[in-house]
Short mmCIF file of C-alpha atoms in Angstrom, two decimals:
data_model
loop_
_atom_site.label_atom_id
_atom_site.label_comp_id
_atom_site.label_asym_id
_atom_site.label_seq_id
_atom_site.Cartn_x
_atom_site.Cartn_y
_atom_site.Cartn_z
CA MET A 1169 118.19 99.96 92.55
CA ILE A 1170 118.07 97.89 89.37
CA LEU A 1171 115.25 98.45 86.88
CA LYS A 1172 114.64 96.33 83.79
CA ARG A 1173 111.89 96.72 81.23
CA ILE A 1174 110.88 93.63 79.26
CA LYS A 1175 108.49 93.89 76.33
CA VAL A 1176 106.15 90.92 76.34
CA ASN A 1177 103.60 89.74 73.78
CA VAL A 1178 100.17 88.59 74.95
CA GLY A 1179 97.78 87.10 72.39
CA ASN A 1180 97.20 89.79 69.77
CA ILE A 1181 98.65 92.54 71.98
CA LEU A 1182 102.32 93.27 71.31
CA GLY A 1183 104.84 95.21 73.35
CA VAL A 1184 103.31 95.20 76.82
CA ASN A 1185 105.78 96.57 79.36
CA CYS A 1186 106.74 94.26 82.21
CA TYR A 1187 109.06 95.79 84.79
CA ILE A 1188 111.53 94.12 87.13
CA VAL A 1189 112.57 96.22 90.12
CA GLN A 1190 115.33 94.97 92.41
CA ASP A 1191 117.04 96.19 95.55
CA GLU A 1192 120.71 95.68 94.75
CA GLU A 1193 121.78 94.99 98.33
CA THR A 1194 119.23 92.34 99.30
CA LYS A 1195 118.31 91.05 95.81
CA GLU A 1196 114.65 91.30 96.79
CA THR A 1197 112.65 91.86 93.61
CA MET A 1198 109.22 92.94 92.40
CA VAL A 1199 107.80 92.06 88.98
CA ILE A 1200 105.15 94.46 87.66
CA ASP A 1201 102.58 93.27 85.09
CA PRO A 1202 103.95 89.95 83.77
CA GLY A 1203 101.50 89.71 80.88
CA GLY A 1204 103.32 86.92 79.06
CA SER A 1205 106.70 85.76 77.69
CA VAL A 1206 107.43 84.30 81.11
CA ASN A 1207 110.64 82.62 79.93
CA LYS A 1208 112.06 86.03 79.03
CA ILE A 1209 111.12 87.31 82.47
CA THR A 1210 112.59 84.36 84.34
CA ASP A 1211 115.79 84.48 82.29
CA MET A 1212 116.30 88.05 83.48
CA LEU A 1213 115.39 87.14 87.05
CA ASP A 1214 117.94 84.34 86.97
CA ALA A 1215 120.61 86.70 85.63
CA LEU A 1216 119.87 89.08 88.49
CA GLN A 1217 119.85 86.26 91.07
CA ALA A 1218 116.49 87.68 92.05
CA LYS A 1219 114.51 86.83 95.15
CA VAL A 1220 111.00 87.58 93.93
CA LYS A 1221 108.91 88.99 96.76
CA TYR A 1222 105.96 90.46 94.86
CA ILE A 1223 104.19 90.09 91.53
CA LEU A 1224 102.29 93.36 91.35
CA LEU A 1225 99.42 93.99 88.94
CA THR A 1226 98.50 97.55 88.00
CA HIS A 1227 95.05 96.36 86.87
CA CYS A 1228 93.15 93.23 85.86
CA HIS A 1229 93.32 93.24 82.05
CA GLY A 1230 94.53 90.06 80.36
CA ASP A 1231 97.51 91.64 78.65
CA HIS A 1232 98.94 92.52 82.07
CA ILE A 1233 98.10 89.32 83.95
CA GLY A 1234 98.58 86.55 81.38
CA GLY A 1235 101.81 85.19 82.85
CA VAL A 1236 100.98 85.56 86.54
CA ASN A 1237 100.20 81.95 87.42
CA GLU A 1238 103.24 80.57 85.61
CA LEU A 1239 105.54 83.18 87.13
CA LYS A 1240 104.16 82.59 90.61
CA SER A 1241 104.70 78.84 90.29
CA LYS A 1242 108.32 79.44 89.28
CA THR A 1243 109.20 82.17 91.80
CA GLY A 1244 106.77 81.96 94.71
CA GLY A 1245 106.16 85.71 94.68
CA THR A 1246 103.01 87.10 96.33
CA VAL A 1247 100.47 88.42 93.82
CA LEU A 1248 99.18 91.92 94.66
CA ILE A 1249 96.22 93.77 93.11
CA HIS A 1250 93.88 96.54 94.25
CA ARG A 1251 90.79 95.16 95.98
CA PHE A 1252 88.44 96.80 93.44
CA ASP A 1253 90.05 94.87 90.55
CA GLU A 1254 90.20 91.53 92.36
CA LYS A 1255 86.89 90.37 90.89
CA GLY A 1256 87.99 91.27 87.40
CA LEU A 1257 90.92 88.85 87.54
CA ASN A 1258 88.57 85.89 87.25
CA ASP A 1259 85.85 87.50 85.13
CA PRO A 1260 86.67 87.24 81.42
CA GLU A 1261 84.14 89.95 80.59
CA ILE A 1262 86.25 92.38 82.64
CA SER A 1263 89.75 90.97 82.05
CA LEU A 1264 88.96 90.80 78.29
CA THR A 1265 91.03 87.66 77.83
CA SER A 1266 88.98 86.36 74.90
CA HIS A 1267 89.17 89.75 73.18
CA ILE A 1268 92.96 89.62 73.08
CA GLY A 1269 93.14 85.97 72.02
CA ILE A 1270 94.17 84.17 75.21
CA GLN A 1271 92.45 81.63 77.42
CA ARG A 1272 90.56 82.54 80.55
CA ILE A 1273 92.86 83.19 83.52
CA ASP A 1274 91.91 82.28 87.08
CA ILE A 1275 94.18 83.71 89.77
CA GLU A 1276 93.12 82.42 93.17
CA ASP A 1277 96.06 83.17 95.47
CA LYS A 1278 96.49 86.93 95.76
CA SER A 1279 96.60 89.74 98.29
CA ARG A 1280 94.58 92.94 98.05
CA LEU A 1281 95.92 96.49 98.01
CA ASN A 1282 94.34 99.77 99.10
CA GLU A 1283 95.02 103.46 98.49
CA GLY A 1284 98.10 104.57 100.40
CA ASP A 1285 99.48 101.12 101.15
CA LEU A 1286 103.26 100.97 101.40
CA ILE A 1287 105.14 97.95 100.11
CA HIS A 1288 108.83 97.29 100.63
CA VAL A 1289 111.30 95.53 98.38
CA GLY A 1290 114.54 95.34 100.29
CA ASN A 1291 115.36 98.95 101.17
CA LEU A 1292 113.01 100.37 98.54
CA GLU A 1293 109.60 101.76 99.50
CA PHE A 1294 106.66 102.07 97.10
CA LYS A 1295 103.34 103.79 97.69
CA ILE A 1296 100.12 102.54 96.11
CA ILE A 1297 98.09 105.29 94.42
CA HIS A 1298 94.56 104.25 93.49
CA THR A 1299 93.85 105.75 90.06
CA PRO A 1300 90.43 104.55 88.84
CA GLY A 1301 89.46 105.26 85.28
CA HIS A 1302 90.97 102.65 82.97
CA THR A 1303 89.51 100.10 85.37
CA VAL A 1304 87.82 100.71 88.70
CA GLY A 1305 90.82 99.29 90.56
CA SER A 1306 93.71 100.63 88.49
CA ILE A 1307 96.74 101.68 90.50
CA CYS A 1308 100.04 103.47 90.06
CA ILE A 1309 103.14 102.60 92.08
CA TYR A 1310 105.27 105.50 93.30
CA CYS A 1311 108.81 105.42 94.68
CA GLU A 1312 109.52 108.85 96.16
CA GLU A 1313 113.22 108.24 96.79
CA GLU A 1314 113.95 107.13 93.24
CA LYS A 1315 111.48 109.61 91.69
CA MET A 1316 109.73 106.99 89.61
CA LEU A 1317 106.12 106.09 88.93
CA PHE A 1318 104.78 102.92 87.32
CA SER A 1319 101.51 104.06 85.77
CA GLY A 1320 100.08 100.89 84.23
CA ASP A 1321 97.48 101.91 81.66
CA THR A 1322 96.41 105.05 83.51
CA MET A 1323 98.87 107.43 81.84
CA PHE A 1324 101.01 107.11 78.74
CA LYS A 1325 103.40 109.46 77.01
CA GLY A 1326 101.08 112.09 75.56
CA SER A 1327 97.85 110.32 76.44
CA TRP A 1328 95.81 108.27 78.92
CA GLY A 1329 94.33 104.79 79.00
CA ARG A 1330 91.16 103.72 77.24
CA THR A 1331 87.87 104.46 78.97
CA ASP A 1332 85.46 102.52 76.73
CA LEU A 1333 85.97 99.21 78.53
CA PRO A 1334 84.13 97.46 81.40
CA THR A 1335 84.46 99.40 84.70
CA SER A 1336 86.28 102.28 82.95
CA ASN A 1337 85.27 105.94 83.13
CA PHE A 1338 86.66 109.01 81.39
CA GLU A 1339 86.00 111.52 84.17
CA ASP A 1340 87.55 109.16 86.71
CA ILE A 1341 90.79 108.72 84.78
CA ILE A 1342 91.20 112.46 84.18
CA ASN A 1343 90.50 113.17 87.85
CA SER A 1344 92.96 110.47 88.89
CA ILE A 1345 95.71 111.95 86.75
CA THR A 1346 95.12 115.61 87.53
CA ASN A 1347 94.48 115.19 91.26
CA LYS A 1348 96.88 112.37 92.13
CA LEU A 1349 99.66 112.23 89.52
CA MET A 1350 100.12 115.83 88.42
CA ILE A 1351 100.79 116.80 92.04
CA LEU A 1352 103.96 114.69 92.06
CA PRO A 1353 107.35 116.38 91.53
CA GLU A 1354 107.89 117.44 87.94
CA ASP A 1355 111.06 115.36 87.53
CA VAL A 1356 109.36 112.06 88.40
CA ILE A 1357 109.86 109.57 85.57
CA VAL A 1358 106.71 107.75 84.48
CA TYR A 1359 107.00 104.13 83.32
CA PRO A 1360 103.76 103.18 81.53
CA GLY A 1361 102.23 99.82 80.69
CA HIS A 1362 102.75 100.43 76.96
CA GLY A 1363 105.15 102.63 75.08
CA ARG A 1364 108.08 104.72 76.24
CA PRO A 1365 108.72 106.46 79.56
CA THR A 1366 107.94 110.13 80.09
CA ARG A 1367 108.11 112.70 82.88
CA ILE A 1368 105.42 114.42 84.89
CA VAL A 1369 106.59 117.83 83.65
CA ASP A 1370 106.20 116.73 80.03
CA GLU A 1371 102.62 115.57 80.57
CA GLU A 1372 101.36 118.52 82.63
CA PRO A 1373 100.24 120.72 79.69
CA ILE A 1374 97.81 118.04 78.47
CA TYR A 1375 96.00 117.65 81.77
CA LEU A 1376 96.13 121.25 82.90
CA GLU A 1377 94.27 122.15 79.72
CA LEU A 1378 91.65 119.47 80.37
CA LYS A 1379 91.27 120.59 83.97
CA ALA A 1380 90.54 124.13 82.77
CA GLN A 1381 87.62 122.69 80.79
CA ASN A 1382 86.18 121.27 84.04
CA TYR A 1383 86.54 117.62 83.15
#
């Protein structure tokens, strides 16, 4: 497997993590959260001789979806998002595009994901974990074989995503993390939507303490 992280800038939001995941044998590729800087993304895809199969969105916020239409037009990849965040893609009050200084984004051609769906990129298998809280349709993407989790804005190194935004909820995000992510193997590496990677074992103390307080 080949994994590349590209930091993209979207409006007034800097350093959003876009991930490129490729099966080395088949060259099939998935792009996760292409928020912007599409030329940087396509330059890397070209270098990898990538066959883009999916453009996967962890949630509907503008800083994670800003480059989707341009990337789709250049690669033909199928856009995937959880069904509960589908509406938010085309609703600027939920996607918050104006708040981060970019124009409204309308994404019409997409496919919907559900909890437990399996998607395949070449020989790689990824499981969709529905983790509401940051948005109602936020997801994480888990590859058991490679022991990796793409957490979007659900979980960061030492923290969790904001819950003061439309469709967000604090109790939901804590429940999502403690009940769905903390049960994963401790050596799973977490690749968040912002900031540096971490591991499940390094985040456990934060959420175990919260769980003891009955959040």
